[in-house]
């Protein structure tokens, strides 16, 4: 199986490459640091499977998977992430992901998952499957995230709501665009959302943003 990876962290790209080297019959054919880079670089027939992180700079992994399924590329996507909450799992599967794999899974777990995808299944790491089952059987409301969002993150969030670009936010706050992207990733994680639209909606629901 030829596999391409979409993951923004270089260290995790190296980890993934080493793990795939240990699995016979599987080859890493391409790596991309963002959804935008993957859109520019992926070609029909290049890979049999795209493995996608959810927390990507710019367009989220969920948005990229949705785009991929709507494209004519015909390449399935599996998620590789630290997110194991019910909302993240549901969003990924609804977007069209054919598997949901946890970062930190053992090589044999990853191999079993890849074999399951090849056979037409939709595998999940055991811990994610157990967590999903617990959430379904005993749902509980998510805590309000307002106390977790820092002052600087609130500034970034308000700027995003105002339609400012990453470069504009960086200039306004005298920080680098890389730092802006990091803040946005932290905001997505704390609000338990997968993209800009969801983040703004959630922020309004909990009072982090008040439309005037």
PDB file of C-alpha atoms in Angstrom:
ATOM      1  CA  UNK A   1       0.000   0.000   0.000  1.00  0.00           C
ATOM      2  CA  UNK A   2       1.350   3.417  -0.966  1.00  0.00           C
ATOM      3  CA  UNK A   3       0.628   5.998   1.735  1.00  0.00           C
ATOM      4  CA  UNK A   4       0.885   9.797   1.858  1.00  0.00           C
ATOM      5  CA  UNK A   5       0.927  11.748   5.131  1.00  0.00           C
ATOM      6  CA  UNK A   6      -0.456  15.201   5.956  1.00  0.00           C
ATOM      7  CA  UNK A   7       1.138  16.321   9.255  1.00  0.00           C
ATOM      8  CA  UNK A   8       2.572  19.731  10.159  1.00  0.00           C
ATOM      9  CA  UNK A   9       5.104  18.628  12.799  1.00  0.00           C
ATOM     10  CA  UNK A  10       8.424  17.411  11.362  1.00  0.00           C
ATOM     11  CA  UNK A  11       9.166  15.175  14.353  1.00  0.00           C
ATOM     12  CA  UNK A  12       5.857  13.350  13.914  1.00  0.00           C
ATOM     13  CA  UNK A  13       6.452  12.966  10.184  1.00  0.00           C
ATOM     14  CA  UNK A  14       9.732  11.227  11.055  1.00  0.00           C
ATOM     15  CA  UNK A  15       7.988   9.033  13.633  1.00  0.00           C
ATOM     16  CA  UNK A  16       5.370   8.045  11.098  1.00  0.00           C
ATOM     17  CA  UNK A  17       8.006   7.247   8.472  1.00  0.00           C
ATOM     18  CA  UNK A  18       9.926   5.010  10.893  1.00  0.00           C
ATOM     19  CA  UNK A  19       6.746   3.219  11.914  1.00  0.00           C
ATOM     20  CA  UNK A  20       5.743   2.584   8.315  1.00  0.00           C
ATOM     21  CA  UNK A  21       9.214   1.232   7.510  1.00  0.00           C
ATOM     22  CA  UNK A  22       8.539  -1.542  10.035  1.00  0.00           C
ATOM     23  CA  UNK A  23       5.395  -2.678   8.219  1.00  0.00           C
ATOM     24  CA  UNK A  24       6.095  -4.922   5.197  1.00  0.00           C
ATOM     25  CA  UNK A  25       4.286  -4.109   1.989  1.00  0.00           C
ATOM     26  CA  UNK A  26       3.676  -0.460   2.827  1.00  0.00           C
ATOM     27  CA  UNK A  27       5.546   2.532   1.461  1.00  0.00           C
ATOM     28  CA  UNK A  28       5.499   6.235   2.316  1.00  0.00           C
ATOM     29  CA  UNK A  29       5.340   8.068  -1.013  1.00  0.00           C
ATOM     30  CA  UNK A  30       4.764  11.677   0.052  1.00  0.00           C
ATOM     31  CA  UNK A  31       4.568  13.949   3.099  1.00  0.00           C
ATOM     32  CA  UNK A  32       2.820  17.314   3.304  1.00  0.00           C
ATOM     33  CA  UNK A  33       2.966  19.897   6.107  1.00  0.00           C
ATOM     34  CA  UNK A  34      -0.499  21.382   5.529  1.00  0.00           C
ATOM     35  CA  UNK A  35      -3.789  20.771   3.765  1.00  0.00           C
ATOM     36  CA  UNK A  36      -2.957  23.495   1.296  1.00  0.00           C
ATOM     37  CA  UNK A  37       0.383  21.867   0.474  1.00  0.00           C
ATOM     38  CA  UNK A  38      -1.335  18.497   0.047  1.00  0.00           C
ATOM     39  CA  UNK A  39      -3.923  19.970  -2.309  1.00  0.00           C
ATOM     40  CA  UNK A  40      -1.126  21.356  -4.478  1.00  0.00           C
ATOM     41  CA  UNK A  41       0.983  18.198  -4.382  1.00  0.00           C
ATOM     42  CA  UNK A  42      -1.346  15.214  -4.400  1.00  0.00           C
ATOM     43  CA  UNK A  43      -2.014  13.591  -7.774  1.00  0.00           C
ATOM     44  CA  UNK A  44      -4.408  10.849  -8.931  1.00  0.00           C
ATOM     45  CA  UNK A  45      -2.838   7.445  -8.378  1.00  0.00           C
ATOM     46  CA  UNK A  46      -0.042   8.808  -6.192  1.00  0.00           C
ATOM     47  CA  UNK A  47      -1.224   6.985  -3.071  1.00  0.00           C
ATOM     48  CA  UNK A  48      -3.677   4.328  -1.992  1.00  0.00           C
ATOM     49  CA  UNK A  49      -4.337   6.104   1.313  1.00  0.00           C
ATOM     50  CA  UNK A  50      -3.870   9.551   2.814  1.00  0.00           C
ATOM     51  CA  UNK A  51      -3.222   9.669   6.571  1.00  0.00           C
ATOM     52  CA  UNK A  52      -4.271  13.072   7.897  1.00  0.00           C
ATOM     53  CA  UNK A  53      -3.694  14.934  11.151  1.00  0.00           C
ATOM     54  CA  UNK A  54      -6.688  16.946  12.408  1.00  0.00           C
ATOM     55  CA  UNK A  55      -4.736  19.887  13.892  1.00  0.00           C
ATOM     56  CA  UNK A  56      -3.248  21.430  10.772  1.00  0.00           C
ATOM     57  CA  UNK A  57      -2.228  25.068  10.249  1.00  0.00           C
ATOM     58  CA  UNK A  58      -4.712  26.854   8.056  1.00  0.00           C
ATOM     59  CA  UNK A  59      -7.369  24.475   6.770  1.00  0.00           C
ATOM     60  CA  UNK A  60      -8.159  21.750   9.302  1.00  0.00           C
ATOM     61  CA  UNK A  61      -7.798  18.035   8.703  1.00  0.00           C
ATOM     62  CA  UNK A  62     -11.593  17.648   8.767  1.00  0.00           C
ATOM     63  CA  UNK A  63     -12.017  20.287   6.070  1.00  0.00           C
ATOM     64  CA  UNK A  64      -9.276  18.680   3.992  1.00  0.00           C
ATOM     65  CA  UNK A  65     -10.837  15.202   4.251  1.00  0.00           C
ATOM     66  CA  UNK A  66     -14.186  16.643   3.201  1.00  0.00           C
ATOM     67  CA  UNK A  67     -12.519  18.318   0.200  1.00  0.00           C
ATOM     68  CA  UNK A  68     -10.728  15.087  -0.680  1.00  0.00           C
ATOM     69  CA  UNK A  69     -13.964  13.102  -0.719  1.00  0.00           C
ATOM     70  CA  UNK A  70     -15.597  15.701  -2.954  1.00  0.00           C
ATOM     71  CA  UNK A  71     -12.636  15.750  -5.359  1.00  0.00           C
ATOM     72  CA  UNK A  72     -12.072  13.411  -8.283  1.00  0.00           C
ATOM     73  CA  UNK A  73      -8.847  11.995  -6.803  1.00  0.00           C
ATOM     74  CA  UNK A  74     -10.510   8.862  -5.461  1.00  0.00           C
ATOM     75  CA  UNK A  75      -8.061   8.517  -2.565  1.00  0.00           C
ATOM     76  CA  UNK A  76      -9.446   7.496   0.864  1.00  0.00           C
ATOM     77  CA  UNK A  77      -8.254   9.223   4.034  1.00  0.00           C
ATOM     78  CA  UNK A  78      -7.648   7.968   7.562  1.00  0.00           C
ATOM     79  CA  UNK A  79      -7.188  10.217  10.584  1.00  0.00           C
ATOM     80  CA  UNK A  80      -3.998  10.125  12.686  1.00  0.00           C
ATOM     81  CA  UNK A  81      -4.423  12.367  15.710  1.00  0.00           C
ATOM     82  CA  UNK A  82      -4.388  12.869  19.468  1.00  0.00           C
ATOM     83  CA  UNK A  83      -8.099  13.757  19.525  1.00  0.00           C
ATOM     84  CA  UNK A  84     -10.192  10.936  20.950  1.00  0.00           C
ATOM     85  CA  UNK A  85     -13.376  12.752  21.951  1.00  0.00           C
ATOM     86  CA  UNK A  86     -16.753  11.822  20.529  1.00  0.00           C
ATOM     87  CA  UNK A  87     -17.192  15.091  18.586  1.00  0.00           C
ATOM     88  CA  UNK A  88     -13.829  14.739  16.843  1.00  0.00           C
ATOM     89  CA  UNK A  89     -14.485  11.102  15.931  1.00  0.00           C
ATOM     90  CA  UNK A  90     -17.958  11.838  14.599  1.00  0.00           C
ATOM     91  CA  UNK A  91     -16.742  14.848  12.617  1.00  0.00           C
ATOM     92  CA  UNK A  92     -13.941  12.828  11.009  1.00  0.00           C
ATOM     93  CA  UNK A  93     -16.196   9.922  10.083  1.00  0.00           C
ATOM     94  CA  UNK A  94     -18.899  12.255   8.779  1.00  0.00           C
ATOM     95  CA  UNK A  95     -16.299  14.011   6.604  1.00  0.00           C
ATOM     96  CA  UNK A  96     -15.479  10.646   5.032  1.00  0.00           C
ATOM     97  CA  UNK A  97     -12.536   9.224   6.999  1.00  0.00           C
ATOM     98  CA  UNK A  98     -12.161   5.449   6.580  1.00  0.00           C
ATOM     99  CA  UNK A  99     -10.246   4.969   9.835  1.00  0.00           C
ATOM    100  CA  UNK A 100      -9.385   6.803  13.047  1.00  0.00           C
ATOM    101  CA  UNK A 101      -5.905   6.136  14.430  1.00  0.00           C
ATOM    102  CA  UNK A 102      -4.405   7.521  17.619  1.00  0.00           C
ATOM    103  CA  UNK A 103      -0.949   9.043  17.735  1.00  0.00           C
ATOM    104  CA  UNK A 104       1.035   6.869  20.083  1.00  0.00           C
ATOM    105  CA  UNK A 105      -0.479   3.615  18.815  1.00  0.00           C
ATOM    106  CA  UNK A 106       1.924   0.673  18.639  1.00  0.00           C
ATOM    107  CA  UNK A 107       3.283  -0.489  15.278  1.00  0.00           C
ATOM    108  CA  UNK A 108       1.248  -3.705  15.396  1.00  0.00           C
ATOM    109  CA  UNK A 109      -1.936  -1.700  16.085  1.00  0.00           C
ATOM    110  CA  UNK A 110      -1.186   0.559  13.148  1.00  0.00           C
ATOM    111  CA  UNK A 111      -0.432  -2.437  10.916  1.00  0.00           C
ATOM    112  CA  UNK A 112      -3.715  -4.089  11.902  1.00  0.00           C
ATOM    113  CA  UNK A 113      -5.567  -0.869  11.115  1.00  0.00           C
ATOM    114  CA  UNK A 114      -3.972  -0.555   7.688  1.00  0.00           C
ATOM    115  CA  UNK A 115      -4.850  -4.155   6.911  1.00  0.00           C
ATOM    116  CA  UNK A 116      -8.412  -3.433   7.996  1.00  0.00           C
ATOM    117  CA  UNK A 117      -8.614  -0.465   5.632  1.00  0.00           C
ATOM    118  CA  UNK A 118      -7.271  -2.591   2.781  1.00  0.00           C
ATOM    119  CA  UNK A 119     -10.029  -5.112   3.492  1.00  0.00           C
ATOM    120  CA  UNK A 120     -12.707  -2.427   3.370  1.00  0.00           C
ATOM    121  CA  UNK A 121     -13.125  -1.871   7.110  1.00  0.00           C
ATOM    122  CA  UNK A 122     -13.122   1.363   9.143  1.00  0.00           C
ATOM    123  CA  UNK A 123     -10.715   0.654  12.021  1.00  0.00           C
ATOM    124  CA  UNK A 124     -10.149   2.674  15.167  1.00  0.00           C
ATOM    125  CA  UNK A 125      -7.406   2.401  17.754  1.00  0.00           C
ATOM    126  CA  UNK A 126      -8.661   0.316  20.715  1.00  0.00           C
ATOM    127  CA  UNK A 127      -8.537   3.253  23.165  1.00  0.00           C
ATOM    128  CA  UNK A 128     -10.519   5.493  20.801  1.00  0.00           C
ATOM    129  CA  UNK A 129     -13.126   2.766  20.264  1.00  0.00           C
ATOM    130  CA  UNK A 130     -13.493   2.308  24.024  1.00  0.00           C
ATOM    131  CA  UNK A 131     -13.709   6.065  24.612  1.00  0.00           C
ATOM    132  CA  UNK A 132     -16.368   6.417  21.922  1.00  0.00           C
ATOM    133  CA  UNK A 133     -18.392   3.586  23.445  1.00  0.00           C
ATOM    134  CA  UNK A 134     -18.207   5.190  26.900  1.00  0.00           C
ATOM    135  CA  UNK A 135     -19.247   8.577  25.499  1.00  0.00           C
ATOM    136  CA  UNK A 136     -22.198   7.065  23.667  1.00  0.00           C
ATOM    137  CA  UNK A 137     -23.398   5.079  26.677  1.00  0.00           C
ATOM    138  CA  UNK A 138     -22.741   7.800  29.257  1.00  0.00           C
ATOM    139  CA  UNK A 139     -22.788  11.179  27.522  1.00  0.00           C
ATOM    140  CA  UNK A 140     -21.859  14.146  29.672  1.00  0.00           C
ATOM    141  CA  UNK A 141     -21.861  17.848  28.822  1.00  0.00           C
ATOM    142  CA  UNK A 142     -18.505  19.379  27.938  1.00  0.00           C
ATOM    143  CA  UNK A 143     -17.141  21.888  30.456  1.00  0.00           C
ATOM    144  CA  UNK A 144     -17.291  25.564  29.541  1.00  0.00           C
ATOM    145  CA  UNK A 145     -13.884  26.435  28.052  1.00  0.00           C
ATOM    146  CA  UNK A 146     -13.878  30.152  28.857  1.00  0.00           C
ATOM    147  CA  UNK A 147     -11.419  29.875  31.759  1.00  0.00           C
ATOM    148  CA  UNK A 148      -8.955  27.882  29.656  1.00  0.00           C
ATOM    149  CA  UNK A 149      -8.641  30.519  26.920  1.00  0.00           C
ATOM    150  CA  UNK A 150      -5.766  32.896  27.659  1.00  0.00           C
ATOM    151  CA  UNK A 151      -5.919  36.669  27.207  1.00  0.00           C
ATOM    152  CA  UNK A 152      -3.744  36.480  24.093  1.00  0.00           C
ATOM    153  CA  UNK A 153      -5.835  33.651  22.667  1.00  0.00           C
ATOM    154  CA  UNK A 154      -8.959  35.768  23.182  1.00  0.00           C
ATOM    155  CA  UNK A 155      -7.265  38.594  21.251  1.00  0.00           C
ATOM    156  CA  UNK A 156      -6.463  36.210  18.413  1.00  0.00           C
ATOM    157  CA  UNK A 157      -9.992  34.810  18.478  1.00  0.00           C
ATOM    158  CA  UNK A 158     -11.556  38.260  18.260  1.00  0.00           C
ATOM    159  CA  UNK A 159      -9.243  39.148  15.381  1.00  0.00           C
ATOM    160  CA  UNK A 160     -10.242  35.964  13.537  1.00  0.00           C
ATOM    161  CA  UNK A 161     -13.905  36.867  14.106  1.00  0.00           C
ATOM    162  CA  UNK A 162     -13.190  40.278  12.601  1.00  0.00           C
ATOM    163  CA  UNK A 163     -11.912  38.630   9.443  1.00  0.00           C
ATOM    164  CA  UNK A 164      -8.234  39.403   9.937  1.00  0.00           C
ATOM    165  CA  UNK A 165      -5.705  37.127   8.193  1.00  0.00           C
ATOM    166  CA  UNK A 166      -2.871  35.379  10.014  1.00  0.00           C
ATOM    167  CA  UNK A 167      -0.389  37.959   8.717  1.00  0.00           C
ATOM    168  CA  UNK A 168      -2.613  40.848   9.767  1.00  0.00           C
ATOM    169  CA  UNK A 169      -3.131  39.376  13.240  1.00  0.00           C
ATOM    170  CA  UNK A 170       0.628  38.883  13.591  1.00  0.00           C
ATOM    171  CA  UNK A 171       1.257  42.523  12.677  1.00  0.00           C
ATOM    172  CA  UNK A 172      -1.507  43.784  14.992  1.00  0.00           C
ATOM    173  CA  UNK A 173      -0.213  41.830  17.989  1.00  0.00           C
ATOM    174  CA  UNK A 174       3.523  42.129  17.192  1.00  0.00           C
ATOM    175  CA  UNK A 175       3.979  38.360  17.030  1.00  0.00           C
ATOM    176  CA  UNK A 176       5.010  36.009  14.235  1.00  0.00           C
ATOM    177  CA  UNK A 177       2.509  34.277  11.903  1.00  0.00           C
ATOM    178  CA  UNK A 178       3.827  30.976  13.291  1.00  0.00           C
ATOM    179  CA  UNK A 179       2.790  32.072  16.794  1.00  0.00           C
ATOM    180  CA  UNK A 180      -0.629  33.076  15.474  1.00  0.00           C
ATOM    181  CA  UNK A 181      -1.091  29.594  13.994  1.00  0.00           C
ATOM    182  CA  UNK A 182      -0.013  28.041  17.298  1.00  0.00           C
ATOM    183  CA  UNK A 183      -2.555  30.126  19.206  1.00  0.00           C
ATOM    184  CA  UNK A 184      -5.293  29.119  16.772  1.00  0.00           C
ATOM    185  CA  UNK A 185      -4.423  25.427  17.164  1.00  0.00           C
ATOM    186  CA  UNK A 186      -4.624  25.817  20.946  1.00  0.00           C
ATOM    187  CA  UNK A 187      -7.979  27.576  20.626  1.00  0.00           C
ATOM    188  CA  UNK A 188      -9.350  24.774  18.433  1.00  0.00           C
ATOM    189  CA  UNK A 189      -8.192  22.178  20.949  1.00  0.00           C
ATOM    190  CA  UNK A 190      -9.628  24.016  23.951  1.00  0.00           C
ATOM    191  CA  UNK A 191     -12.953  24.663  22.237  1.00  0.00           C
ATOM    192  CA  UNK A 192     -12.982  21.073  20.937  1.00  0.00           C
ATOM    193  CA  UNK A 193     -13.599  22.130  17.338  1.00  0.00           C
ATOM    194  CA  UNK A 194     -12.067  21.265  13.998  1.00  0.00           C
ATOM    195  CA  UNK A 195     -12.019  24.540  12.076  1.00  0.00           C
ATOM    196  CA  UNK A 196     -12.587  28.294  11.953  1.00  0.00           C
ATOM    197  CA  UNK A 197     -16.359  28.256  11.482  1.00  0.00           C
ATOM    198  CA  UNK A 198     -16.878  25.812  14.362  1.00  0.00           C
ATOM    199  CA  UNK A 199     -14.510  27.812  16.584  1.00  0.00           C
ATOM    200  CA  UNK A 200     -16.396  31.066  16.013  1.00  0.00           C
ATOM    201  CA  UNK A 201     -19.749  29.393  16.565  1.00  0.00           C
ATOM    202  CA  UNK A 202     -18.558  27.760  19.787  1.00  0.00           C
ATOM    203  CA  UNK A 203     -16.923  31.001  20.971  1.00  0.00           C
ATOM    204  CA  UNK A 204     -20.210  32.849  20.530  1.00  0.00           C
ATOM    205  CA  UNK A 205     -22.106  30.114  22.358  1.00  0.00           C
ATOM    206  CA  UNK A 206     -19.911  30.423  25.446  1.00  0.00           C
ATOM    207  CA  UNK A 207     -19.607  34.197  25.355  1.00  0.00           C
ATOM    208  CA  UNK A 208     -16.001  34.544  24.208  1.00  0.00           C
ATOM    209  CA  UNK A 209     -17.210  36.603  21.255  1.00  0.00           C
ATOM    210  CA  UNK A 210     -20.119  39.007  21.477  1.00  0.00           C
ATOM    211  CA  UNK A 211     -21.461  40.351  18.191  1.00  0.00           C
ATOM    212  CA  UNK A 212     -22.310  44.019  18.356  1.00  0.00           C
TER     213      UNK A 212
END
